[in-house]
CSV table of C-alpha atoms in Angstrom, one decimal:
chain,number,residue,atom,x,y,z
E,1,MET,CA,139.3,119.8,110.9
E,2,LEU,CA,139.9,117.5,107.9
E,3,SER,CA,139.9,113.8,108.9
E,4,ASN,CA,142.3,111.1,107.8
E,5,PHE,CA,139.6,109.0,106.2
E,6,ILE,CA,140.4,108.0,102.6
E,7,ARG,CA,136.8,106.8,102.1
E,8,LEU,CA,133.8,106.3,104.2
E,9,SER,CA,134.3,103.7,106.9
E,10,ASP,CA,133.3,102.9,110.4
E,11,CYS,CA,130.9,105.4,112.0
E,12,PRO,CA,130.7,107.8,108.9
E,13,LYS,CA,129.8,104.8,106.7
E,14,ASN,CA,127.1,103.8,109.1
E,15,LEU,CA,125.7,107.3,109.1
E,16,ALA,CA,125.7,107.4,105.3
E,17,PHE,CA,123.9,104.1,105.1
E,18,GLN,CA,121.3,105.2,107.6
E,19,LEU,CA,120.8,108.5,105.8
E,20,THR,CA,120.3,107.0,102.4
E,21,ASN,CA,117.9,104.4,103.9
E,22,VAL,CA,115.8,107.2,105.2
E,23,PHE,CA,115.6,108.7,101.8
E,24,GLN,CA,114.9,105.4,100.0
E,25,PHE,CA,112.7,103.6,102.6
E,26,GLY,CA,111.7,106.1,105.3
E,27,ASP,CA,113.7,104.1,107.9
E,28,ILE,CA,117.3,103.8,109.0
E,29,LYS,CA,117.1,100.0,108.8
E,30,SER,CA,117.9,98.2,105.5
E,31,PRO,CA,115.0,96.1,104.2
E,32,TYR,CA,116.8,92.8,103.8
E,33,GLY,CA,113.6,90.8,103.9
E,34,ASN,CA,111.5,92.7,101.5
E,35,CYS,CA,110.4,90.8,98.4
E,36,GLU,CA,107.5,91.4,96.0
E,37,ALA,CA,106.6,91.1,92.3
E,38,ASP,CA,107.8,94.2,90.4
E,39,SER,CA,104.9,96.4,89.4
E,40,ASN,CA,106.4,96.9,85.9
E,41,GLY,CA,106.6,93.2,85.2
E,42,SER,CA,110.3,92.8,85.7
E,43,GLY,CA,110.1,89.7,87.9
E,44,TYR,CA,110.7,89.9,91.7
E,45,SER,CA,112.3,92.8,93.4
E,46,SER,CA,113.8,92.1,96.8
E,47,GLY,CA,116.3,93.1,99.5
E,48,ILE,CA,118.3,96.2,100.4
E,49,ALA,CA,118.7,97.4,96.8
E,50,ASN,CA,115.5,96.0,95.2
E,51,PHE,CA,117.6,93.3,93.6
E,52,ASN,CA,115.8,92.2,90.5
E,53,THR,CA,115.4,88.7,89.0
E,54,ALA,CA,115.3,90.2,85.5
E,55,SER,CA,118.4,92.4,85.8
E,56,GLY,CA,120.5,89.6,87.3
E,57,ASP,CA,121.6,91.1,90.6
E,58,THR,CA,119.2,88.8,92.5
E,59,TRP,CA,121.2,85.9,91.0
E,60,ASP,CA,124.4,87.6,92.1
E,61,VAL,CA,123.1,87.6,95.7
E,62,ILE,CA,122.0,84.0,95.6
E,63,GLN,CA,125.4,82.9,94.3
E,64,ALA,CA,127.1,84.9,97.1
E,65,TYR,CA,124.8,83.2,99.6
E,66,HIS,CA,125.5,79.8,98.1
E,67,LYS,CA,129.3,80.3,98.8
E,68,LEU,CA,128.5,81.0,102.4
E,69,THR,CA,126.3,78.0,102.8
E,70,ASN,CA,128.3,75.6,100.7
E,71,ASP,CA,125.2,75.4,98.4
E,72,GLU,CA,123.2,74.0,101.2
E,73,ASP,CA,120.2,76.4,101.4
E,74,ALA,CA,116.6,76.7,100.3
E,75,PHE,CA,117.4,78.8,97.1
E,76,SER,CA,119.2,76.0,95.3
E,77,LYS,CA,116.0,74.8,93.6
E,78,TYR,CA,115.8,78.2,91.9
E,79,ASP,CA,119.3,78.3,90.5
E,80,LYS,CA,118.6,77.2,86.9
E,81,VAL,CA,115.7,79.6,86.5
E,82,LEU,CA,117.5,82.5,88.2
E,83,ALA,CA,120.5,82.0,85.9
E,84,GLU,CA,118.3,81.9,82.8
E,85,ARG,CA,116.4,85.1,83.9
E,86,ALA,CA,119.8,86.9,84.5
E,87,GLU,CA,121.0,85.8,81.0
E,88,SER,CA,117.8,86.7,79.1
E,89,GLY,CA,116.6,89.7,81.1
E,90,SER,CA,113.1,88.1,81.3
E,91,GLY,CA,110.7,89.3,83.9
E,92,SER,CA,108.8,86.0,84.0
E,93,ILE,CA,108.3,84.5,87.4
E,94,VAL,CA,107.3,81.1,86.1
E,95,GLY,CA,109.5,78.6,87.9
E,96,LEU,CA,110.0,81.0,90.9
E,97,GLU,CA,106.9,80.0,92.8
E,98,ASN,CA,107.2,80.8,96.5
E,99,PHE,CA,110.5,82.6,95.9
E,100,CYS,CA,109.5,85.5,98.1
E,101,ASP,CA,108.5,83.1,100.9
E,102,VAL,CA,112.0,81.7,101.0
E,103,TRP,CA,113.6,85.2,100.8
E,104,THR,CA,111.5,86.7,103.6
E,105,ALA,CA,112.1,83.7,105.8
E,106,LEU,CA,115.9,84.6,105.8
E,107,THR,CA,115.4,88.2,107.0
E,108,LEU,CA,117.5,87.6,110.1
E,109,ASP,CA,120.0,85.1,108.6
E,110,ALA,CA,123.5,86.5,109.1
E,111,LYS,CA,124.9,84.8,106.0
E,112,PHE,CA,122.0,86.0,103.8
E,113,ILE,CA,122.5,89.6,105.2
E,114,SER,CA,126.2,89.3,104.4
E,115,ALA,CA,125.6,88.1,100.8
E,116,GLN,CA,123.3,91.0,100.1
E,117,GLY,CA,125.9,93.4,101.6
E,118,THR,CA,128.6,92.0,99.4
E,119,VAL,CA,126.6,92.5,96.2
E,120,TYR,CA,125.3,95.9,97.3
E,121,ASP,CA,128.8,97.1,98.0
E,122,SER,CA,130.0,96.0,94.6
E,123,LEU,CA,127.2,97.7,92.8
E,124,TYR,CA,127.0,101.0,94.7
E,125,PHE,CA,129.4,101.6,97.7
E,126,THR,CA,132.7,100.6,96.2
E,127,PRO,CA,132.2,102.3,92.8
E,128,SER,CA,131.1,105.5,94.5
E,129,GLN,CA,134.1,105.6,96.8
E,130,ASN,CA,136.4,104.8,93.9
E,131,SER,CA,135.0,107.9,92.1
E,132,ALA,CA,135.4,110.0,95.3
E,133,ASP,CA,139.0,108.8,95.7
E,134,LYS,CA,139.8,109.6,92.0
E,135,LEU,CA,138.4,113.1,92.4
E,136,GLY,CA,140.2,113.7,95.7
E,137,LEU,CA,137.2,114.1,97.9
E,138,LYS,CA,138.2,114.0,101.6
E,139,TYR,CA,135.1,114.8,103.6
E,140,SER,CA,132.4,112.4,104.8
E,141,VAL,CA,129.6,114.5,103.4
E,142,SER,CA,131.2,114.5,99.9
E,143,GLN,CA,131.8,110.8,100.0
E,144,ALA,CA,128.2,110.2,101.3
E,145,VAL,CA,126.7,112.3,98.5
E,146,PHE,CA,128.5,110.1,96.0
E,147,TYR,CA,127.3,107.0,97.7
E,148,ASP,CA,123.7,108.3,97.8
E,149,THR,CA,123.9,109.3,94.1
E,150,ALA,CA,125.1,105.9,93.1
E,151,VAL,CA,122.1,104.3,94.9
E,152,SER,CA,119.6,106.7,93.6
E,153,ARG,CA,120.9,107.2,90.0
E,154,GLY,CA,123.4,104.4,89.4
E,155,ALA,CA,127.1,104.3,89.6
E,156,GLY,CA,127.8,104.2,85.9
E,157,SER,CA,128.9,106.8,83.4
E,158,GLY,CA,125.5,107.6,81.8
E,159,LYS,CA,124.5,111.3,81.7
E,160,THR,CA,122.1,111.0,84.7
E,161,SER,CA,124.2,108.6,86.7
E,162,LEU,CA,127.1,109.3,89.1
E,163,GLY,CA,129.8,109.4,86.4
E,164,GLY,CA,127.7,111.7,84.1
E,165,ILE,CA,126.9,114.1,86.9
E,166,ILE,CA,130.5,114.4,87.9
E,167,LYS,CA,131.5,115.1,84.3
E,168,GLU,CA,128.8,117.8,83.9
E,169,THR,CA,129.8,119.4,87.3
E,170,ASN,CA,133.4,119.5,86.2
E,171,LYS,CA,132.5,121.4,83.1
E,172,LYS,CA,131.1,124.2,85.3
E,173,VAL,CA,134.5,124.8,86.9
E,174,THR,CA,136.0,127.6,84.8
E,175,SER,CA,138.0,129.5,87.4
E,176,ASP,CA,139.6,129.1,90.8
E,177,LYS,CA,137.2,129.2,93.7
E,178,THR,CA,138.1,129.4,97.4
E,179,GLY,CA,136.1,128.2,100.4
E,180,ASP,CA,136.3,127.3,104.0
E,181,SER,CA,136.7,123.5,103.9
E,182,GLU,CA,140.5,123.4,103.9
E,183,SER,CA,140.3,120.9,101.0
E,184,ASN,CA,140.9,121.9,97.4
E,185,LEU,CA,140.3,119.9,94.2
E,186,SER,CA,142.2,120.3,91.0
E,187,ILE,CA,139.6,120.5,88.2
E,188,ASN,CA,140.4,121.6,84.6
E,189,GLY,CA,143.6,123.2,85.8
E,190,TYR,CA,141.8,125.2,88.4
E,191,SER,CA,141.7,125.0,92.2
E,192,ILE,CA,138.2,124.8,93.7
E,193,ASP,CA,137.2,124.2,97.3
E,194,GLU,CA,135.8,120.7,97.9
E,195,ILE,CA,132.5,121.9,99.4
E,196,GLU,CA,132.0,124.6,96.7
E,197,TRP,CA,132.4,121.8,94.1
E,198,LEU,CA,130.0,119.7,96.0
E,199,LYS,CA,127.4,122.4,95.9
E,200,LEU,CA,127.8,122.5,92.1
E,201,PHE,CA,127.4,118.7,92.0
E,202,LEU,CA,124.1,118.8,94.0
E,203,GLY,CA,122.8,121.5,91.7
E,204,VAL,CA,123.4,119.4,88.7
E,205,ARG,CA,122.0,116.3,90.3
E,206,ALA,CA,118.8,118.2,91.2
E,207,LYS,CA,118.0,118.6,87.5
E,208,TYR,CA,117.6,114.8,87.2
E,209,ASP,CA,116.0,114.0,90.6
E,210,THR,CA,112.5,114.7,89.3
E,211,HIS,CA,110.7,112.4,91.9
E,212,GLY,CA,111.6,114.3,95.0
E,213,LYS,CA,114.6,116.1,96.4
E,214,ALA,CA,114.5,115.2,100.1
E,215,ASN,CA,118.1,113.8,99.9
E,216,ILE,CA,119.5,116.8,98.2
E,217,ASN,CA,117.7,119.2,100.6
E,218,SER,CA,119.1,117.2,103.6
E,219,PHE,CA,122.7,117.3,102.2
E,220,LYS,CA,122.3,121.0,101.6
E,221,TYR,CA,121.2,121.4,105.3
E,222,ILE,CA,124.2,119.3,106.4
E,223,ILE,CA,126.6,121.5,104.4
E,224,LYS,CA,124.9,124.7,105.6
E,225,ASN,CA,125.5,123.6,109.2
E,226,GLY,CA,129.2,122.9,108.5
E,227,GLN,CA,128.9,119.2,109.1
E,228,PHE,CA,131.6,118.2,106.7
E,229,ASP,CA,133.4,115.4,108.6
E,230,TRP,CA,131.2,113.0,110.5
E,231,ALA,CA,131.5,111.4,113.9
E,232,ASP,CA,128.9,110.0,116.3
E,233,THR,CA,125.8,112.1,115.6
E,234,LEU,CA,124.6,113.9,112.4
E,235,ASP,CA,121.8,116.5,112.2
E,236,VAL,CA,119.7,115.9,109.1
E,237,LEU,CA,116.3,116.6,107.5
E,238,ASN,CA,113.8,113.7,107.1
E,239,ASN,CA,111.7,113.2,103.9
E,240,LYS,CA,109.2,115.8,105.2
E,241,GLY,CA,111.9,118.4,105.7
E,242,GLU,CA,111.8,118.1,109.5
E,243,VAL,CA,115.0,118.4,111.5
E,244,GLY,CA,116.2,115.2,113.3
E,245,ASP,CA,119.4,113.3,113.9
E,246,ILE,CA,121.0,109.9,113.3
E,247,THR,CA,123.7,108.4,115.4
E,248,CYS,CA,126.3,105.7,115.2
E,249,ALA,CA,124.7,104.2,118.3
E,250,ASN,CA,122.1,103.0,115.8
E,251,SER,CA,122.6,100.4,113.1
E,252,PHE,CA,121.2,100.0,109.7
E,253,ASN,CA,121.5,96.2,110.1
E,254,PRO,CA,118.5,94.3,111.7
E,255,LEU,CA,120.8,92.0,113.5
E,256,ASP,CA,122.4,95.1,115.2
E,257,ILE,CA,125.8,94.0,114.0
E,258,ASN,CA,128.5,96.3,115.4
E,259,PRO,CA,128.1,99.5,113.2
E,260,ASN,CA,131.8,100.1,113.4
E,261,GLN,CA,132.5,97.0,111.3
E,262,ASN,CA,132.9,97.4,107.5
């Protein structure tokens, strides 16, 4: 039956995070402590979203961390350089010597984990769920697909990002279409079953995911098995296409913070 969830939260949110982590990193855990020089010369990439010193989201994380530590932490010495890189978009790592050593040393720091989570949610989770709410998506699987798309393709309005894929999918709705999900969307003046619309969405997204479709295949498997609303355990496909499961007894957080907390 259809749940009362307005957006992913609690156990379903935990499952969605684990699932996307498997697609992105091959593990349910989020890589809070990862840090390395970007192979394309764009500075340092680090943390759960490959935050980047050139794009500015690394500086967002550090500022969020400063708020939690009252500016009393080991990153303060990099503030001026990080702010300059965020402003200019430069990939230079001059002035950021030993930055990755400081980042990695805080892998299990609860405040640092919280800071990353705050920025991550603002970039990916919250925008994806706002889009799901606007469209009227009710099921965990639909909301999780939007979250995964935001992480993989960006949450913006560009053609190949979440907003663009939604727009392209909606253009394909030219008549009413029924289904078995007990949830209907109103698109272009037509009524379409939520899961039938989601299948169209995954088809559009597949055109742009040219570097592998493990996540799309797993979501199709989840839909085929009727796992629309999530609770406790979810049967999925891993990146090799093998059947497995994830459960809310696990946590994507290395500190094993209660997975039922948002």
